[in-house]
CSV table of C-alpha atoms and ligand atoms in Angstrom, one decimal:
chain,number,residue,atom,x,y,z
A,1,MET,CA,89.6,97.8,70.4
A,2,LYS,CA,88.5,96.3,73.7
A,3,ASN,CA,85.7,97.1,76.1
A,4,VAL,CA,86.6,97.5,79.8
A,5,ASP,CA,84.4,98.1,82.8
A,6,TYR,CA,85.7,100.8,85.1
A,7,PHE,CA,84.8,102.4,88.4
A,8,THR,CA,85.0,106.0,89.3
A,9,PHE,CA,86.4,107.8,92.4
A,10,GLU,CA,82.8,108.1,93.7
A,11,GLY,CA,82.3,104.4,93.2
A,12,ASP,CA,80.1,104.6,90.1
A,13,LYS,CA,80.5,102.1,87.3
A,14,GLY,CA,80.8,102.5,83.6
A,15,SER,CA,82.3,101.0,80.6
A,16,ALA,CA,84.7,102.3,77.9
A,17,GLU,CA,86.5,101.3,74.9
A,18,ILE,CA,90.3,101.3,74.8
A,19,ASP,CA,92.4,101.3,71.7
A,20,LYS,CA,94.8,98.7,72.9
A,21,GLN,CA,96.3,96.8,75.8
A,22,PRO,CA,99.9,97.4,76.6
A,23,ASP,CA,102.1,94.6,75.2
A,24,LEU,CA,105.3,95.5,77.0
A,25,CYS,CA,105.7,95.2,80.8
A,26,PRO,CA,107.3,98.3,82.3
A,27,PHE,CA,109.2,96.2,84.9
A,28,CYS,CA,110.6,93.2,83.2
A,29,LYS,CA,110.5,94.8,79.7
A,30,LYS,CA,109.2,91.6,78.2
A,31,HIS,CA,106.5,91.5,75.5
A,32,MET,CA,103.5,89.7,76.7
A,33,THR,CA,99.7,89.9,76.8
A,34,PRO,CA,98.9,91.2,80.3
A,35,ASP,CA,95.9,90.1,82.3
A,36,PHE,CA,93.3,92.9,82.9
A,37,ILE,CA,92.7,93.4,86.6
A,38,LYS,CA,90.7,96.6,87.1
A,39,ALA,CA,90.1,99.9,85.4
A,40,TYR,CA,89.6,103.2,87.2
A,41,LYS,CA,88.4,106.6,85.9
A,42,PRO,CA,89.4,109.4,88.3
A,43,THR,CA,86.7,111.8,87.1
A,44,LYS,CA,83.0,111.2,87.0
A,45,ASP,CA,81.9,113.7,84.4
A,46,TYR,CA,82.9,114.1,80.9
A,47,SER,CA,84.6,117.5,81.1
A,48,GLY,CA,87.5,118.0,78.8
A,49,GLN,CA,90.5,115.7,79.3
A,50,GLU,CA,89.4,112.4,80.6
A,51,THR,CA,91.8,109.7,81.8
A,52,LEU,CA,91.5,106.1,82.6
A,53,GLU,CA,94.0,104.0,84.6
A,54,ILE,CA,94.1,100.3,84.3
A,55,VAL,CA,95.8,97.8,86.5
A,56,PHE,CA,97.3,94.9,84.5
A,57,LYS,CA,99.2,91.9,85.6
A,58,CYS,CA,102.4,90.9,83.8
A,59,THR,CA,102.0,87.3,82.6
A,60,ASN,CA,105.8,86.7,82.5
A,61,GLU,CA,106.1,84.2,85.3
A,62,ASN,CA,109.5,85.5,86.3
A,63,CYS,CA,108.0,88.9,86.9
A,64,ARG,CA,104.3,88.6,87.9
A,65,GLY,CA,104.2,92.3,88.6
A,66,LEU,CA,101.1,94.5,88.6
A,67,PHE,CA,101.5,97.7,86.6
A,68,LEU,CA,99.4,100.6,85.6
A,69,ALA,CA,98.5,101.6,82.1
A,70,TYR,CA,97.5,105.2,81.5
A,71,TYR,CA,94.8,106.2,78.9
A,72,ASP,CA,93.4,109.5,77.8
A,73,ASN,CA,90.8,110.5,75.3
A,74,GLY,CA,93.1,112.8,73.3
A,75,ILE,CA,93.4,116.5,73.5
A,76,SER,CA,90.2,118.5,73.8
A,77,GLY,CA,88.3,118.7,70.5
A,78,MET,CA,89.9,115.6,69.0
A,79,ARG,CA,87.9,113.2,71.1
A,80,ALA,CA,86.2,110.5,69.2
A,81,HIS,CA,83.6,110.1,71.9
A,82,SER,CA,83.5,110.2,75.6
A,83,ASP,CA,83.8,106.5,76.2
A,84,TRP,CA,86.9,106.0,74.1
A,85,PHE,CA,90.4,106.0,75.5
A,86,ARG,CA,93.8,105.6,73.9
A,87,PHE,CA,96.9,104.1,75.5
A,88,ASN,CA,99.3,106.7,76.7
A,89,GLY,CA,102.1,104.7,78.4
A,90,SER,CA,102.5,102.4,81.3
A,91,GLY,CA,104.5,102.3,84.5
A,92,GLY,CA,104.0,102.2,88.2
A,93,ALA,CA,105.8,102.2,91.4
A,94,ARG,CA,106.9,98.8,92.4
A,95,TYR,CA,108.9,98.7,95.6
A,96,ARG,CA,107.5,96.3,98.0
A,97,GLU,CA,110.7,94.6,99.1
A,98,ILE,CA,111.6,95.7,102.6
A,99,VAL,CA,115.0,95.1,104.0
A,100,GLU,CA,114.8,93.7,107.5
A,101,PHE,CA,117.4,94.4,110.1
A,102,SER,CA,118.3,92.4,113.2
A,103,GLU,CA,116.4,92.9,116.4
A,104,ILE,CA,119.5,94.5,117.8
A,105,ILE,CA,119.4,97.3,115.1
A,106,ASP,CA,115.7,97.7,115.3
A,107,LYS,CA,115.9,98.1,119.1
A,108,ILE,CA,118.7,100.6,118.9
A,109,SER,CA,117.0,102.6,116.2
A,110,PRO,CA,113.4,101.9,115.1
A,111,ASN,CA,113.6,104.9,112.7
A,112,PHE,CA,116.7,103.6,110.9
A,113,SER,CA,114.9,100.8,109.2
A,114,ILE,CA,112.0,103.1,108.1
A,115,ILE,CA,114.3,105.8,106.7
A,116,TYR,CA,116.6,103.2,105.1
A,117,ASN,CA,113.8,101.5,103.4
A,118,GLN,CA,112.3,104.8,102.1
A,119,ALA,CA,115.7,105.6,100.6
A,120,ARG,CA,115.9,102.2,99.0
A,121,ALA,CA,112.4,102.6,97.6
A,122,ALA,CA,113.5,105.9,96.1
A,123,GLU,CA,116.5,104.2,94.6
A,124,GLY,CA,114.3,101.4,93.2
A,125,LEU,CA,112.3,104.1,91.5
A,126,LYS,CA,115.5,105.5,90.0
A,127,PHE,CA,115.1,108.7,92.1
A,128,LEU,CA,118.9,108.7,92.3
A,129,GLU,CA,119.2,112.4,93.2
A,130,ILE,CA,117.2,112.0,96.4
A,131,CYS,CA,117.9,108.5,97.6
A,132,GLY,CA,121.5,109.5,98.6
A,133,PRO,CA,120.3,112.1,101.2
A,134,GLY,CA,117.9,109.5,102.4
A,135,TYR,CA,120.7,107.0,103.1
A,136,ARG,CA,122.6,109.9,104.7
A,137,ARG,CA,119.7,110.5,107.0
A,138,ALA,CA,119.4,106.8,107.8
A,139,LEU,CA,123.1,106.8,108.7
A,140,GLU,CA,122.6,109.8,111.1
A,141,PHE,CA,119.7,108.0,112.9
A,142,LEU,CA,121.7,104.8,113.2
A,143,VAL,CA,124.8,106.5,114.6
A,144,LYS,CA,123.0,108.9,116.9
A,145,ASP,CA,120.6,106.2,118.2
A,146,TYR,CA,123.5,103.8,118.8
A,147,LEU,CA,125.3,106.5,120.8
A,148,ILE,CA,122.1,107.5,122.7
A,149,ALA,CA,121.7,103.8,123.6
A,150,LYS,CA,125.3,103.7,124.8
A,151,PHE,CA,125.3,107.1,126.6
A,152,PRO,CA,121.7,107.9,127.5
A,153,LYS,CA,122.9,110.7,129.8
A,154,ASP,CA,124.3,112.5,126.8
A,155,SER,CA,121.1,112.1,124.7
A,156,ALA,CA,120.3,115.8,124.4
A,157,ALA,CA,123.9,116.7,123.3
A,158,ILE,CA,124.0,113.8,120.8
A,159,LYS,CA,120.7,114.8,119.3
A,160,GLY,CA,121.8,118.5,118.9
A,161,GLU,CA,125.3,118.1,117.5
A,162,PHE,CA,126.6,117.5,114.0
A,163,LEU,CA,126.8,113.9,112.9
A,164,GLY,CA,130.6,114.3,112.6
A,165,GLN,CA,130.8,115.3,116.3
A,166,SER,CA,128.7,112.3,117.3
A,167,ILE,CA,130.9,110.0,115.4
A,168,GLN,CA,133.9,111.1,117.5
A,169,ARG,CA,132.1,109.7,120.5
A,170,ILE,CA,132.3,106.1,119.1
A,171,SER,CA,134.9,104.1,121.0
A,172,HIS,CA,135.0,101.1,118.7
A,173,GLN,CA,137.6,102.1,116.2
A,174,ASP,CA,136.3,100.1,113.2
A,175,ILE,CA,132.7,101.3,113.7
A,176,LYS,CA,134.1,104.8,114.0
A,177,ASP,CA,136.2,104.5,110.8
A,178,CYS,CA,133.3,103.1,108.8
A,179,ALA,CA,130.9,105.8,110.2
A,180,GLU,CA,133.3,108.6,109.3
A,181,ARG,CA,133.7,107.4,105.8
A,182,ALA,CA,130.0,106.8,105.4
A,183,ALA,CA,129.4,110.4,106.6
A,184,TRP,CA,131.9,111.8,104.0
A,185,LEU,CA,130.1,110.0,101.2
A,186,GLY,CA,126.7,110.8,102.7
A,187,ASN,CA,127.6,114.5,102.7
A,188,ASP,CA,128.7,114.2,99.1
A,189,GLU,CA,125.2,112.9,98.3
A,190,THR,CA,123.7,115.9,100.0
A,191,HIS,CA,125.9,118.8,99.1
A,192,TYR,CA,126.4,120.7,95.8
A,193,VAL,CA,130.0,119.8,95.4
A,194,LYS,CA,131.1,116.1,95.5
A,195,LYS,CA,134.4,115.7,97.2
A,196,HIS,CA,135.0,111.9,96.9
A,197,THR,CA,134.5,111.3,93.2
A,198,ALA,CA,135.9,107.8,93.1
A,199,GLN,CA,133.1,106.5,95.4
A,200,ASP,CA,129.4,106.4,94.9
A,201,LEU,CA,126.1,105.4,96.4
A,202,SER,CA,127.0,101.7,96.5
A,203,ASP,CA,130.0,102.6,98.7
A,204,LEU,CA,127.8,104.5,101.0
A,205,LYS,CA,125.4,101.6,101.3
A,206,GLU,CA,128.3,99.2,101.8
A,207,LEU,CA,129.7,101.3,104.6
A,208,ILE,CA,126.3,101.5,106.3
A,209,SER,CA,126.0,97.7,106.0
A,210,MET,CA,129.5,97.3,107.6
A,211,ILE,CA,128.5,99.6,110.5
A,212,ILE,CA,125.4,97.4,111.0
A,213,ASP,CA,127.6,94.2,111.0
A,214,TRP,CA,130.0,95.7,113.5
A,215,VAL,CA,127.2,96.9,115.8
A,216,ASN,CA,125.5,93.5,115.6
A,217,LEU,CA,128.8,91.8,116.4
A,218,THR,CA,129.9,94.0,119.3
A,219,GLU,CA,126.4,93.9,120.8
A,220,LYS,CA,126.2,90.1,120.6
A,221,THR,CA,129.7,89.9,122.1
A,222,ALA,CA,128.8,92.2,124.9
A,223,HIS,CA,125.7,90.1,125.6
A,224,TYR,CA,127.6,86.8,125.9
A,225,LYS,CA,130.4,88.5,128.0
A,226,LYS,CA,127.7,89.6,130.4
A,227,THR,CA,125.6,86.5,130.5
A,228,LEU,CA,128.1,83.7,130.3
A,229,SER,CA,131.0,83.5,132.6
A,230,SER,CA,133.6,80.8,133.4
A,231,LYS,CA,132.6,78.0,135.7
A,232,LYS,CA,135.6,76.5,137.4
B,301,ZN,ZN1,106.8,91.9,83.7
């Protein structure tokens, strides 16, 4: 038993007893005694099911993560009293790592980085059924924005056509080959029937990463060809 001070949604303060602190970190899975950070009670009044959410800090120095512990006061009628809460699991979303892309990529497609990182966050949370379509969407923005940057006059057509049609516009063969394959795998992540069973999400991510490498390289090459010429 332990007493904790909490605050409510309205900003009121109170104190409650909890049956125990979590002794296992949901992220690093290590047993430790976490540090108490703050407790929050979403509801103000005692009306049926009450919950308490407590932020704890993992004391494993290789982890150092903050996580949430969930408490309730038992099913209605079994409550000991209103200020008593029992531990009911812990967890929390931890995905603060952001992948940064080169200035070249960010300039070509500002949306790519946003969508890619959202897909990655979903993957980090093990939402494996929805991160694939997220990566597929990121790929579409990368390819279409790359082509729009190259052929601004065709912008409307590029925006409106299927991704596969856009890919056919890519003149650099290696980028085109990677983009085609990424689109096949991306479609597998989106559609009911998976056609390429030997490949998975990691192949899709690898292909996207290769497209990025190729685009960076060709854009940098173009830059130096344009700005640096022979002096005889
Ligand atoms: Zn931990």
